[in-house]
Coordinates of C-alpha atoms and ligand atoms in Angstrom, one line a residue:
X61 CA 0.0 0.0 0.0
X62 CA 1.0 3.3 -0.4
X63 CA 0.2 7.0 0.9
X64 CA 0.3 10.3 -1.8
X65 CA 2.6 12.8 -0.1
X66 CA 0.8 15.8 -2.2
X67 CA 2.4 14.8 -5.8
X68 CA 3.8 11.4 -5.2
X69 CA 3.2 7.8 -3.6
X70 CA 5.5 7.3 -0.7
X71 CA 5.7 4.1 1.6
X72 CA 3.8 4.3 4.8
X73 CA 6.5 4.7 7.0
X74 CA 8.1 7.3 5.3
X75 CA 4.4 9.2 5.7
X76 CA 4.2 8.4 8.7
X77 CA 7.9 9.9 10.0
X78 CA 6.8 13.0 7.9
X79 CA 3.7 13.2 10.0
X80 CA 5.5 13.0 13.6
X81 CA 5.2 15.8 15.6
X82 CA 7.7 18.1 15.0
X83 CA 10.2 16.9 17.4
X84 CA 14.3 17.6 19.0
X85 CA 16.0 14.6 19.9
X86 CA 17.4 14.6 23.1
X87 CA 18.6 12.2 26.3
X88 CA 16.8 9.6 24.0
X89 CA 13.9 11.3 24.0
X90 CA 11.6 13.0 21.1
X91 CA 10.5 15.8 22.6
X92 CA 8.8 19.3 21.3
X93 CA 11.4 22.2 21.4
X94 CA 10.9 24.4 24.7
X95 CA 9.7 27.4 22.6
X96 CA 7.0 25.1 20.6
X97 CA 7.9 27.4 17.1
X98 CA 8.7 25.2 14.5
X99 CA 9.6 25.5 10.4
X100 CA 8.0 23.6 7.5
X101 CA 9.6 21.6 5.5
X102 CA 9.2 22.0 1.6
X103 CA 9.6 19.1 -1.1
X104 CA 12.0 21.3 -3.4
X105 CA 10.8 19.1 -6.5
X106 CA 7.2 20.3 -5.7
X107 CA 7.6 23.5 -3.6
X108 CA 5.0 22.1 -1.4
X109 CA 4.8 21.4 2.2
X110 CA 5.8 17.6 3.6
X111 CA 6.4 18.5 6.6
X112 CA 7.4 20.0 10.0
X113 CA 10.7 20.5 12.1
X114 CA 10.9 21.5 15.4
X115 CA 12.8 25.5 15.6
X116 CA 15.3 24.5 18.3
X117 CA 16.7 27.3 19.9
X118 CA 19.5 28.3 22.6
X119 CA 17.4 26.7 25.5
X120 CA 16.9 23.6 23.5
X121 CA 20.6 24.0 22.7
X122 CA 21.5 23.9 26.3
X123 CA 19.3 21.2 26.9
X124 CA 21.4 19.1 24.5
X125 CA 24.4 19.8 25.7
X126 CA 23.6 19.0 29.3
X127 CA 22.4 15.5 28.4
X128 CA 25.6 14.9 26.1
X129 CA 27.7 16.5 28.8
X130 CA 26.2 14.0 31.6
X131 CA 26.5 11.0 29.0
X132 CA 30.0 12.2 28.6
X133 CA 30.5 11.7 32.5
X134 CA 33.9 9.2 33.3
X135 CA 31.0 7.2 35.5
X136 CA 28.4 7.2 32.5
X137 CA 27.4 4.2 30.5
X138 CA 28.8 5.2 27.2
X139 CA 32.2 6.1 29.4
X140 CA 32.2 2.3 30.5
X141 CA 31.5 0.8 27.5
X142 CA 34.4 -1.4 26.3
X143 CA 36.4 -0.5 22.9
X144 CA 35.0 -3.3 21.1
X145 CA 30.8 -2.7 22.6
X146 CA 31.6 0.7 21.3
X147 CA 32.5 -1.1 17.7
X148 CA 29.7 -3.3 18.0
X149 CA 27.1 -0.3 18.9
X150 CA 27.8 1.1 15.8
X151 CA 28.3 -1.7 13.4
X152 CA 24.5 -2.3 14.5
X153 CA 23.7 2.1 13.9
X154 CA 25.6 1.0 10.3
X155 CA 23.4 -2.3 10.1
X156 CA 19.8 -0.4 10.8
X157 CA 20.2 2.1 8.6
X158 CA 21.2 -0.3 5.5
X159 CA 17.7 -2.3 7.4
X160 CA 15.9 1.3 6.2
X161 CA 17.9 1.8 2.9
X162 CA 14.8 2.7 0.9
X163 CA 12.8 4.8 3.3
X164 CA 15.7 6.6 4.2
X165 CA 16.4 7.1 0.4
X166 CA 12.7 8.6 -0.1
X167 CA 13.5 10.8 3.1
X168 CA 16.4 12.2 1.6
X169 CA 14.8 12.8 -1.9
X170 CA 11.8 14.2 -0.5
X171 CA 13.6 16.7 1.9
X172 CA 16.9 17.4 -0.2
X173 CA 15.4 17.3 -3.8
X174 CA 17.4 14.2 -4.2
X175 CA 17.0 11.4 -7.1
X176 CA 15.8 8.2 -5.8
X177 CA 18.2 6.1 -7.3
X178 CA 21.8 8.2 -6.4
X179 CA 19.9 8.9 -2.6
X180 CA 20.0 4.6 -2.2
X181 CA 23.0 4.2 -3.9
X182 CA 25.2 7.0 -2.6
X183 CA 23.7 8.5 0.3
X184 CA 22.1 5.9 2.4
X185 CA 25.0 3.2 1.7
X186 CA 27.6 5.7 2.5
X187 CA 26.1 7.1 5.5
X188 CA 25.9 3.2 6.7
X189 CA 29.6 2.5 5.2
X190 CA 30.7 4.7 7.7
X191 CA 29.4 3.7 10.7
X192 CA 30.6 0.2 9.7
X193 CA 34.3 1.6 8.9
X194 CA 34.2 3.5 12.0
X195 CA 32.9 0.8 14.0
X196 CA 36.5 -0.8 13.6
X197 CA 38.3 1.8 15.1
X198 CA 37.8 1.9 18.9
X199 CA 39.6 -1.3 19.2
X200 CA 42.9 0.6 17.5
X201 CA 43.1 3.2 19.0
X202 CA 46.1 3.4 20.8
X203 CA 49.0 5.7 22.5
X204 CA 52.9 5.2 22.9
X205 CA 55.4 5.1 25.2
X206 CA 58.0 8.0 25.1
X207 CA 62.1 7.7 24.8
X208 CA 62.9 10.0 27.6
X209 CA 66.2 11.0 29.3
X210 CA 64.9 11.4 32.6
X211 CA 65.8 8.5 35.0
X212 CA 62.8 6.8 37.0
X213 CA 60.5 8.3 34.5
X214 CA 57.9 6.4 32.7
X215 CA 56.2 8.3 30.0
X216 CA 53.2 7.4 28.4
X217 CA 50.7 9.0 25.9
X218 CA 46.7 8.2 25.7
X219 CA 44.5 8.9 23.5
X220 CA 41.3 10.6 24.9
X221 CA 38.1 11.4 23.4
X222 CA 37.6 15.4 22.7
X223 CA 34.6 15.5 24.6
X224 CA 31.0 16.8 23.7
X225 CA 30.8 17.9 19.6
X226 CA 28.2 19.7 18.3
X227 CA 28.2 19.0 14.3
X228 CA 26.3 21.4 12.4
X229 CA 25.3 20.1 8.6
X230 CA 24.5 21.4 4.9
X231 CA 21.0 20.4 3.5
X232 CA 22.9 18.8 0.3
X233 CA 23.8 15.1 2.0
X234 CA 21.9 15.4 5.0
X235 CA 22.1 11.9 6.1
X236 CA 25.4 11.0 4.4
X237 CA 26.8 13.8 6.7
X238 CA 25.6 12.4 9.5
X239 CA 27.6 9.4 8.7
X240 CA 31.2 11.8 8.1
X241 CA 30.7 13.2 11.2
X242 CA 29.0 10.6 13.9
X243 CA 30.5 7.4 13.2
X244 CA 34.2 9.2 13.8
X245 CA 33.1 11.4 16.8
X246 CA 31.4 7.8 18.6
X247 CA 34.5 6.0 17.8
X248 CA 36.3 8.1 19.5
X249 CA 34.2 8.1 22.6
X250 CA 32.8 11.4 22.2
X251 CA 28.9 12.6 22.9
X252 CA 27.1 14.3 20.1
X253 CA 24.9 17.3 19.3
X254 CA 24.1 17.5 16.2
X255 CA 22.3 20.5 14.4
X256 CA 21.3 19.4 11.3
X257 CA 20.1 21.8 8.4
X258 CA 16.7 23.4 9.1
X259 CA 15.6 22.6 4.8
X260 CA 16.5 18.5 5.7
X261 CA 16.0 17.6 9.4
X262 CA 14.0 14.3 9.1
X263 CA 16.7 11.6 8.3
X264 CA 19.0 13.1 11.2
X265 CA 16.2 12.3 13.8
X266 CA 15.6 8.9 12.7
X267 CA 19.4 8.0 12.6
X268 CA 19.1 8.8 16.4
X269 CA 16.2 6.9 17.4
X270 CA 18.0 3.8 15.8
X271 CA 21.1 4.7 17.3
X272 CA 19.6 4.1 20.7
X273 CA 17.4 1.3 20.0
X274 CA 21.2 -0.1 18.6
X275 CA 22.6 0.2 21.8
X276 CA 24.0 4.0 22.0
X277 CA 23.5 5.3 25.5
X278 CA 21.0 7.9 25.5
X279 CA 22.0 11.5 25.7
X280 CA 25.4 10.2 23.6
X281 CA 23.3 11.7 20.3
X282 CA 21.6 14.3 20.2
X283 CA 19.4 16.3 17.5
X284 CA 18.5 19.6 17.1
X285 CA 17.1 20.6 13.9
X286 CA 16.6 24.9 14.1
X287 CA 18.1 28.2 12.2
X288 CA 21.5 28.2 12.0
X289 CA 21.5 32.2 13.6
X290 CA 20.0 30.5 16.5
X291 CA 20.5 27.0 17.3
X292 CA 24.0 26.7 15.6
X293 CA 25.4 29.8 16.8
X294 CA 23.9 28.3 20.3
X295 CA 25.6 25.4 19.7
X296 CA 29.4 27.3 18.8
X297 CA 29.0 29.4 22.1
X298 CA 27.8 26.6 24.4
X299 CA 31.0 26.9 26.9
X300 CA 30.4 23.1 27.7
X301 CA 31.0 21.9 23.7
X302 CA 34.3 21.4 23.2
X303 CA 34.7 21.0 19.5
X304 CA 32.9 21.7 16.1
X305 CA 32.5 20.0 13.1
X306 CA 30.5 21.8 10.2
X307 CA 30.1 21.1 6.9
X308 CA 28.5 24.2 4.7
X309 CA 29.7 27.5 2.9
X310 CA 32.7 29.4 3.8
X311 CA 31.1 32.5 4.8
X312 CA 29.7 30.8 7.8
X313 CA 32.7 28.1 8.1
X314 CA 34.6 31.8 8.7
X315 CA 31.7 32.9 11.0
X316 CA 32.1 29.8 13.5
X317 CA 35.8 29.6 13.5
X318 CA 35.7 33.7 14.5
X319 CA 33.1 32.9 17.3
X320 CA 34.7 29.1 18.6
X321 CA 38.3 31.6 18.7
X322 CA 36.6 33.1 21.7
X323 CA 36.5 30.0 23.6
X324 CA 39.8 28.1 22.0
X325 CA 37.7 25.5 20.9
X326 CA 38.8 23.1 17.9
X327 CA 36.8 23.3 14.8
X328 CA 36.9 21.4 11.8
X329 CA 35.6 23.0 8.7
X330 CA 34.2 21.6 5.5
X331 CA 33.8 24.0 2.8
X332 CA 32.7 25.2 -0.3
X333 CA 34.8 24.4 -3.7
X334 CA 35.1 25.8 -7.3
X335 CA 37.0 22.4 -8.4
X336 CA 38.7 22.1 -11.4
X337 CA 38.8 19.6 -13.7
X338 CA 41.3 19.0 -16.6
X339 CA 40.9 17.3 -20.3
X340 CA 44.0 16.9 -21.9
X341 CA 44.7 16.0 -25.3
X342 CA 45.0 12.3 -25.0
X343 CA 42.4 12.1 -23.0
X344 CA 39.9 8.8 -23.1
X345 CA 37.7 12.0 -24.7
X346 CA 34.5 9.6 -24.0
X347 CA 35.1 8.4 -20.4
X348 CA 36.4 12.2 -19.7
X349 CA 33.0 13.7 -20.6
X350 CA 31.1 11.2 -19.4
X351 CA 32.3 11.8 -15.6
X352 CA 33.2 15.2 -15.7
X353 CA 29.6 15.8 -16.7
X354 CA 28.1 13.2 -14.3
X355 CA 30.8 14.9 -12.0
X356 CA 28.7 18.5 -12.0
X357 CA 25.3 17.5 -13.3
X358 CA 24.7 15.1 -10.3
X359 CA 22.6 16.1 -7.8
X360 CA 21.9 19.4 -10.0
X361 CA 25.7 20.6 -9.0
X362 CA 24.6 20.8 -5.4
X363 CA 27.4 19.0 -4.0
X364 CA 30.5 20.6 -2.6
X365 CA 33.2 19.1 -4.3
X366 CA 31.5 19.7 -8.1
X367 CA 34.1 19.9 -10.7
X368 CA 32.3 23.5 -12.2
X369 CA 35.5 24.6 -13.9
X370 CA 36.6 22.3 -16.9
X371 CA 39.7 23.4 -18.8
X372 CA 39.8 21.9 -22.1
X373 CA 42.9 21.5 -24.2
X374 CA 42.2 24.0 -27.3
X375 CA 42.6 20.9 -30.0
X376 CA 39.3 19.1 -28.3
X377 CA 37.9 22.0 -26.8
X378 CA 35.2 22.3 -29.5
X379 CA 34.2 18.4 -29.8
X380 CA 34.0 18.5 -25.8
X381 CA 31.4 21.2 -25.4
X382 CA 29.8 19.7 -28.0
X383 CA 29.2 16.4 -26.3
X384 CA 28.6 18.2 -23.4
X385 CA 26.0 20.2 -24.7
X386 CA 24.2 16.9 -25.9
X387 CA 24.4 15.5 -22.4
X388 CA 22.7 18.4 -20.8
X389 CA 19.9 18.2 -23.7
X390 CA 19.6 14.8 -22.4
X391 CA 19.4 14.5 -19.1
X392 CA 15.8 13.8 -17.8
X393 CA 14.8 16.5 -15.2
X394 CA 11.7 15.6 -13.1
X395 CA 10.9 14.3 -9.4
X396 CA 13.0 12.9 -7.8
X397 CA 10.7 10.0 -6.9
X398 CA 10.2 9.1 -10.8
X399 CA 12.2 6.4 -11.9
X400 CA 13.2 7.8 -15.1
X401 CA 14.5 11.0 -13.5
X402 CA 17.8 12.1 -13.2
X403 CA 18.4 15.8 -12.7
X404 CA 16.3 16.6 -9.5
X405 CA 15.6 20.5 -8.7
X406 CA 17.3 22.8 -6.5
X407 CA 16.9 22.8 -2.7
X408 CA 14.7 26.0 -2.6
X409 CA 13.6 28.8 -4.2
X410 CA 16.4 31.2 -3.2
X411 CA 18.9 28.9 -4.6
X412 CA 17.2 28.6 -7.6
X413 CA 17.4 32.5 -8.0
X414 CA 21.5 32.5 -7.2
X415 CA 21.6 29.9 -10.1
X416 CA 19.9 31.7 -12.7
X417 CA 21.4 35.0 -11.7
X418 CA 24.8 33.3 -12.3
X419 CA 23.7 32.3 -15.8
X420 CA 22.1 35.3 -16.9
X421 CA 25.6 37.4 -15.8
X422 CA 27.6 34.9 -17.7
X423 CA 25.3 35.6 -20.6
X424 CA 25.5 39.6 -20.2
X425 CA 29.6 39.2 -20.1
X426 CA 29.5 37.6 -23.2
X427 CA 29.6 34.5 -22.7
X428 CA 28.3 31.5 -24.8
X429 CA 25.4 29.7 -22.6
X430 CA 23.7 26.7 -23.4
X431 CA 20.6 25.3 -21.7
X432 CA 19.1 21.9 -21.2
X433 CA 15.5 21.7 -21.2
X434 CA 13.4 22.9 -18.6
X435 CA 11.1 21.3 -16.3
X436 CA 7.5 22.5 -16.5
X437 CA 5.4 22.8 -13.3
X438 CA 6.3 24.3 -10.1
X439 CA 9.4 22.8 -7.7
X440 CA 12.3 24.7 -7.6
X441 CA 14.2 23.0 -10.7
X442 CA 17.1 24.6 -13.1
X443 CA 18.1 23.1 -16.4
X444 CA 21.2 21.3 -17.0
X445 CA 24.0 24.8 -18.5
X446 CA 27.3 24.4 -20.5
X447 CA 28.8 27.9 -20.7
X448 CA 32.1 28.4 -22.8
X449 CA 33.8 31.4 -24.6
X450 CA 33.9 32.8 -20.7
X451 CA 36.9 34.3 -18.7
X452 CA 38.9 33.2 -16.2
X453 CA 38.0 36.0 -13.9
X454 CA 34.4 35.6 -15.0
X455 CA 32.2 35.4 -11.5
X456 CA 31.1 31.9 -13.3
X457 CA 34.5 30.7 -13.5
X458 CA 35.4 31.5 -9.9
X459 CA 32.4 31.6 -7.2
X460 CA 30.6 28.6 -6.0
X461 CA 27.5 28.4 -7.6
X462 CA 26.0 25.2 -6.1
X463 CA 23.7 24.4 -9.6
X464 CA 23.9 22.4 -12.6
X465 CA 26.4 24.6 -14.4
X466 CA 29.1 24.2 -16.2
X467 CA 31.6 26.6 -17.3
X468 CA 34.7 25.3 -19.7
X469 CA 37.4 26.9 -20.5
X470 CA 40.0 26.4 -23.2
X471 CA 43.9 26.1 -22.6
X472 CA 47.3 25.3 -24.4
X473 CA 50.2 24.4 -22.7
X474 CA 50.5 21.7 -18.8
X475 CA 52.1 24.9 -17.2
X476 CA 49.6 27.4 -18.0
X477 CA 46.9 25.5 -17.2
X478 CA 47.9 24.0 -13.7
X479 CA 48.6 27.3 -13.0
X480 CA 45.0 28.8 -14.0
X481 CA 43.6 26.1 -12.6
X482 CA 45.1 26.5 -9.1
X483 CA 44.3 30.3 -9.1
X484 CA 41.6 29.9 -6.9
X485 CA 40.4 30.8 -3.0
X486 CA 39.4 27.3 -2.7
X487 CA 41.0 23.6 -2.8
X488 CA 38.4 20.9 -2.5
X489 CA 38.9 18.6 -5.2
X490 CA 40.8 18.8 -8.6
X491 CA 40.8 15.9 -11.4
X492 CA 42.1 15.3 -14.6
X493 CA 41.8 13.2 -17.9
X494 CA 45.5 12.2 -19.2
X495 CA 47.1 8.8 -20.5
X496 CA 50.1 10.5 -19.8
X497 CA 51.5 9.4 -16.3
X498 CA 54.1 12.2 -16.2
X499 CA 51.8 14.7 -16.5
X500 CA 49.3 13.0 -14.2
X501 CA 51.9 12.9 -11.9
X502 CA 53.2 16.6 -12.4
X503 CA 49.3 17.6 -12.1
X504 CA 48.5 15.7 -8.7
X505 CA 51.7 17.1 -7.4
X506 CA 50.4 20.8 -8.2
X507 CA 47.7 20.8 -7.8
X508 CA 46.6 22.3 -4.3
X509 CA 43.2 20.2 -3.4
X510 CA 42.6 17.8 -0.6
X511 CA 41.4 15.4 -3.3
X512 CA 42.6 15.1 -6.6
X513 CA 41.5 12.7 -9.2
X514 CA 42.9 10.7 -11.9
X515 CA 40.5 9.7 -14.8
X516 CA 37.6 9.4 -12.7
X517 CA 35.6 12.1 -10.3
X518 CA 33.5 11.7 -7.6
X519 CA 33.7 8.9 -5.9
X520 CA 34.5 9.0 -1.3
X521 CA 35.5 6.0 0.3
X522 CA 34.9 6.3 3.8
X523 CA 39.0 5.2 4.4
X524 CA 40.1 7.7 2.7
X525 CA 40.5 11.4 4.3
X526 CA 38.6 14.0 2.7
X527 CA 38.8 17.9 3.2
X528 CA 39.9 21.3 2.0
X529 CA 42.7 23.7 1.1
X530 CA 42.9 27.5 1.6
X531 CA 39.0 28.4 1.9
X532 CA 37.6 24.9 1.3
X533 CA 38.5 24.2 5.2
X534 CA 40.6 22.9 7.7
X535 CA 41.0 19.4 9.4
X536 CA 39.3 16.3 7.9
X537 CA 36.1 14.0 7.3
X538 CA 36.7 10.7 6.8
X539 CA 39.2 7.7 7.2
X540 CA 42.1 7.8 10.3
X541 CA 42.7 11.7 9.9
X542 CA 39.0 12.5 11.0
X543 CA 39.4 10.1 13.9
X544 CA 42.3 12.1 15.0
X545 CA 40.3 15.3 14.9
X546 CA 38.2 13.6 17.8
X547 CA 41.2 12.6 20.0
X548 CA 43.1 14.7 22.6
X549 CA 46.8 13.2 23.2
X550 CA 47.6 13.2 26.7
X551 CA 51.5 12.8 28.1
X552 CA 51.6 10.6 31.6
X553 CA 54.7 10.7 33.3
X554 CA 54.9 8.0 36.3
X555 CA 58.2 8.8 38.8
X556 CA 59.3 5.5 40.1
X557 CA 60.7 7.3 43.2
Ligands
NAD781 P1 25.2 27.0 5.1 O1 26.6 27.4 5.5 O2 24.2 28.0 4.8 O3 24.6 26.1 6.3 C1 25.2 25.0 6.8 C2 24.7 24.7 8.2 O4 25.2 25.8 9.0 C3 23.2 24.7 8.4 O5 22.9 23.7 9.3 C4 22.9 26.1 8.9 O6 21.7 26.1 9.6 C5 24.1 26.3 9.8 N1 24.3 27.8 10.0 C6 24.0 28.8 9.3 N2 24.5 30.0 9.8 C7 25.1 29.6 11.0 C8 25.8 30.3 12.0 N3 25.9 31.7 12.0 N4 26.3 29.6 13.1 C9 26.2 28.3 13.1 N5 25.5 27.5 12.2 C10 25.0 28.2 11.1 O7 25.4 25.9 3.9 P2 24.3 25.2 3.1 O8 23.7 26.2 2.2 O9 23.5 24.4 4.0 O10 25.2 24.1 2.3 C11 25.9 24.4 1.1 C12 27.3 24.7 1.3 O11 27.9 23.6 2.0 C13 28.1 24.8 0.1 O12 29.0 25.9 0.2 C14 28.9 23.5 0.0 O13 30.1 23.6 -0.8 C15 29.2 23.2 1.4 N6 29.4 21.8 1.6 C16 30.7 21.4 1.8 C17 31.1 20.1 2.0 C18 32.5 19.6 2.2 O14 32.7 18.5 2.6 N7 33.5 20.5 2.1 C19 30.1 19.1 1.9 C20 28.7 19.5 1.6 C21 28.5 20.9 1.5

C-alpha cells in the first residue's frame, strides 16, 4: 500500500515519520522544542509542504548539551562501554540504517530534492559504510610510550576522546553527513549534538532513534534541527562543547571559526569548492565527458566538491562542449521519486534564483550559454548549462554556484593551465583526464586540493580522508585523519621514586 505525499506515492513509514510531531531529539527522547515554534519543511521538487521540524533554539541547545555532557561523564554508561561494545554499537547504527535503505532514500529525496536512485546508492549506503568503517576503530586506538632521558621516569601518551561535539550540517547530504561526522566522533568516545540543516532535518532524527534502540547510551546523540542564527550559533558558544564539526559554505565556516576563537575551541571545517577539472589531449575524450559531466550534473551541482570549472585543451575544446551540450539536452529533469529521472531540482527557491542570476551574468559578459530543457510545473528545478567562450576571472568561473552549471574553458600548454587552474580561493577537489602518467603525476603534485582525481571524479571512500585547502577548510572527514580530529593526546609521566 501506499500514501500520496501531495504529488507522489511514498511508503507508509516514510508518511508516517513525515507526519510526527515536530520533534528535538534529546537524552533519548523525542521531545517538542521548549519554545513550541517550528519551520516547515518544503519538497524542493514540488515546492509544497511535507512537513514539520521542530525550531530548536539556545534553550533547547543547552538542553542538549547537558544530556551529552552527563553522557560524557567518566562514571556514565557510554564512558564504560568497552572499545569493542563501542565497535559493536555502531556496526548495528551501520546495520539499521542499511535495514531502512529505501525509506531513508525517499527521506532524503523528499527533503533534499534528491534522485531516488543516487539517494539509495550514494547516500544511504555511505552514510551506513561509515558507521561500519568506523565501527573498527575503537579497538585501535592506541598511545605510545615516550624515549625519555629522565631517570625513573615512565612516559606514556593516551588517546582521549575530545569530549561533547556539536556538528552542524548542509541540506545537500543530510544523512550522508551524519555518517562523516558521527560514526568518527562515537568511535572516539565522544557525545554528540548534532544540528542538522533546518531545509533536511527528518533523516537526522531517525538515525538517532535507531542509534539508541542499537545500543548508543541515551544523551550520547543528540538532535536539534533549528536556524543556524539560533540554534547553531547556540551550539558554537555553548561553553560546555568542546569541538565543532561543520560542513557548509565558507562564509559561515569563517563565522564559527571567528566565534569558537573566543573559547579556543577546535573546529573542523568543511567547505565550499570551485574544483577544477582538466581534459587533456590524449584524453579517453569519452570516459572524460562522461564523468566530468556526471561529476557537475549530479545532484543538479549541489554538491560541494563539483568539478564546475573544466579546462579543455584548445585541440578538443570544441568536440567537448559539443558532447557536453548533448548530455545536458539529455538528461531527464523531473521528481525525484520518478524512476526515469535524473536531474532533480534545487533545494529551494532562493537557490534557484542564485543559479539563474549566475547564468544570466555569464550571458551579459558575453559568454556562450547553453541550456538543457526545462522542467515545466512548479518545484524549484534549473536546467542542465554548459557555458564556454567565458573568462577566467568571469564570477562563473570563480564563485561557487551550487547548480547544474558548467563553465569550460580552453587552454594550451601543462604549465599554463595548472597554473589557471590552481588560481583559486578554494581547494576541495581537482581531477584530470590524461594517458600520460608524467603529467598526471606533475598535475597531482600541483595541484593544491585535498582530493585530486585521476580519470575518474566523484567517488569517497569512507577510508580515505577528505577535506579542504585554503577556503575549502581545515581538518578532515573521513578515514584515520578524521578520527584524529576527535582525540586529545595526553602525556603521563609516572616517577618511580
Ligand atoms: P550553510 O553554510 O548556509 O549552512 C550549513 C549549516 O550551518 C546549516 O545547518 C545552517 O543552519 C548552519 N548555520 C548557518 N548559519 C550559522 C551560524 N551563523 N552559526 C552556526 N551555524 C550556522 O550551507 P548550506 O547552504 O546548508 O550548504 C551548502 C554549502 O555547504 C556549500 O557551500 C557547499 O560547498 C558546502 N558543503 C561542503 C562540503 C564539504 O565536505 N566540504 C560538503 C557539503 C556541502
Amino acid at each position: 500500500m501506499t500514501l500520496s505525499v501531495e504529488t507522489h506515492a511514498v511508503s507508509p513509514s516514510v508518511a508516517a515519520r513525515l507526519d510526527l510531531p515536530p520533534h528535538v531529539f534529546v537524552d533519548g527522547q523525542a521531545l517538542p522544542a521548549l519554545s513550541g515554534r517550528t519551520i516547515p519543511v518544503l519538497d524542493p521538487a514540488s515546492g509544497r509542504r511535507i512537513g514539520t521540524a521542530a525550531c530548536g533554539d539556545p534553550a533547547d541547545v543547552d538542553r542538549a548539551v547537558q544530556a551529552a555532557t552527563r553522557a560524557f561523564d567518566p562514571a556514565s554508561p557510554w564512558r564504560a562501554m568497552t572499545p569493542l561494545e563501542r565497535g559493536k554499537v555502531l556496526h548495528r547504527i551501520g546495520d539499521a540504517v542499511l535495514e531502512r535503505a529505501d525509506e531513508f532514500a525517499e527521506l532524503e529525496v523528499l527533503d533534499a530534492g534528491k534522485v531516488r536512485g543516487a539517494a539509495r546508492g550514494i547516500d544511504v549506503d555511505f552514510a551506513a559504510r561509515c558507521f561500519h568503517y568506523f565501527a573498527g576503530w575503537p579497538t585501535k586506538i592506541v598511545g605510545s610510550t615516550v624515549p625519555t632521558s629522565h631517570p625513573g621516569v615512565h612516559i606514556a601518551t593516551e588517546k582521549d576522546p575530545v569530549g561533547v561535539v556539536g556538528a552542524i550540517t548542509a541540506w545537500n547530504f543530510p544523512l550522508l553527513l551524519c555518517g562523516w561526522k558521527i560514526a568518527p566522533a562515537l568511535a572516539a568516545g565522544c557525545t554528540v549534538v548534532l544540528k542538522p540543516s533546518e531545509e533536511t532535518p527528518h533523516s537526522a532524527l531517525w538515525l538517532a532513534e535507531l542509534a539508541v534502540e542499537a545500543g548508543l547510551p541515551a544523551g550520547v546523540l543528540n538532535v536539534v534541527p533549528g536556524r543556524g542564527q539560533e540554534a547553531g550559533q547556540a551550539l558554537v558558544d555553548h561553553a560546555d562543547v568542546d569541538k565543532i564539526t561543520f560542513t557548509g559554505s565558507t562564509a559561515v565556516g569563517k563565522e564559527i571559526a571567528r566565534r569558537a576563537a573566543d573559547q579556543v575551541k577546535r573546529v573542523t571545517l568543511e567547505l565550499g569548492g570551485k574544483s577544477a577539472n582538466i581534459i587533456f589531449a590524449d584524453a579517453d575524450l569519452d570516459a572524460a565527458v562522461e564523468g566530468s559531466a556526471g561529476g557537475i550534473f549530479w545532484h543538479s551541482g549541489q554538491t560541494c566538491s563539483a568539478p564546475s570549472r573544466l579546462f579543455v585543451h584548445r585541440s578538443v575544446h570544441d568536440r567537448v562542449v559539443e558532447k557536453l551540450r548533448a548530455i545536458a539536452d539529455d538528461l531527464r529533469p523531473g521528481h525525484g521519486l520518478d524512476e526515469t529521472t535524473e536531474l532533480g531540482p534545487l533545494v529551494n527557491e532562493s537557490q534557484q534564483r542564485k543559479v539563474a542570476g549566475h547564468v544570466r551574468l555569464a550571458r551579459e559578459q558575453g559568454a556562450s550559454v547553453h541550456v538543457g530543457p526545462a522542467v515545466p510545473g512548479e518545484g524549484f528545478f534549473h536546467p542542465a548549462t554548459v557555458i564556454s567562450d567565458a573568462r577566467d576571472d568571469m564570477a562563473c568561473a570563480t564563485e561557487e554556484i551550487f547548480g547544474p552549471v558548467l563553465t569550460v574553458l580552453p587552454f594550451d600548454d601543462v604549465d599554463e593551465v595548472l597554473r589557471r587552474a590552481d588560481a583559486s580561493e578554494y581547494g576541495l577537489a581537482a581531477g584530470i583526464w590524461t594517458r600520460d602518467v608524467s603529467i598526471a603525476h606533475r598535475a597531482t603534485r600541483a595541484l593544491r586540493a585535498g582530493t585530486v582525481y585521476v580519470n575518474g571524479w566523484g567517488l569517497t571512500d569512507p577510508a580515505a580522508p577528505f577535506g579542504g585547502y585554503r577556503q575549502s577548510g581545515y581538518g578532515r572527514d573521513l578515514g584515520p585523519d578524521a578520527l584524529e580530529g576527535y582525540l586529545e593526546t595526553k602525556s603521563v609521566w609516572t616517577f618511580h621514586g
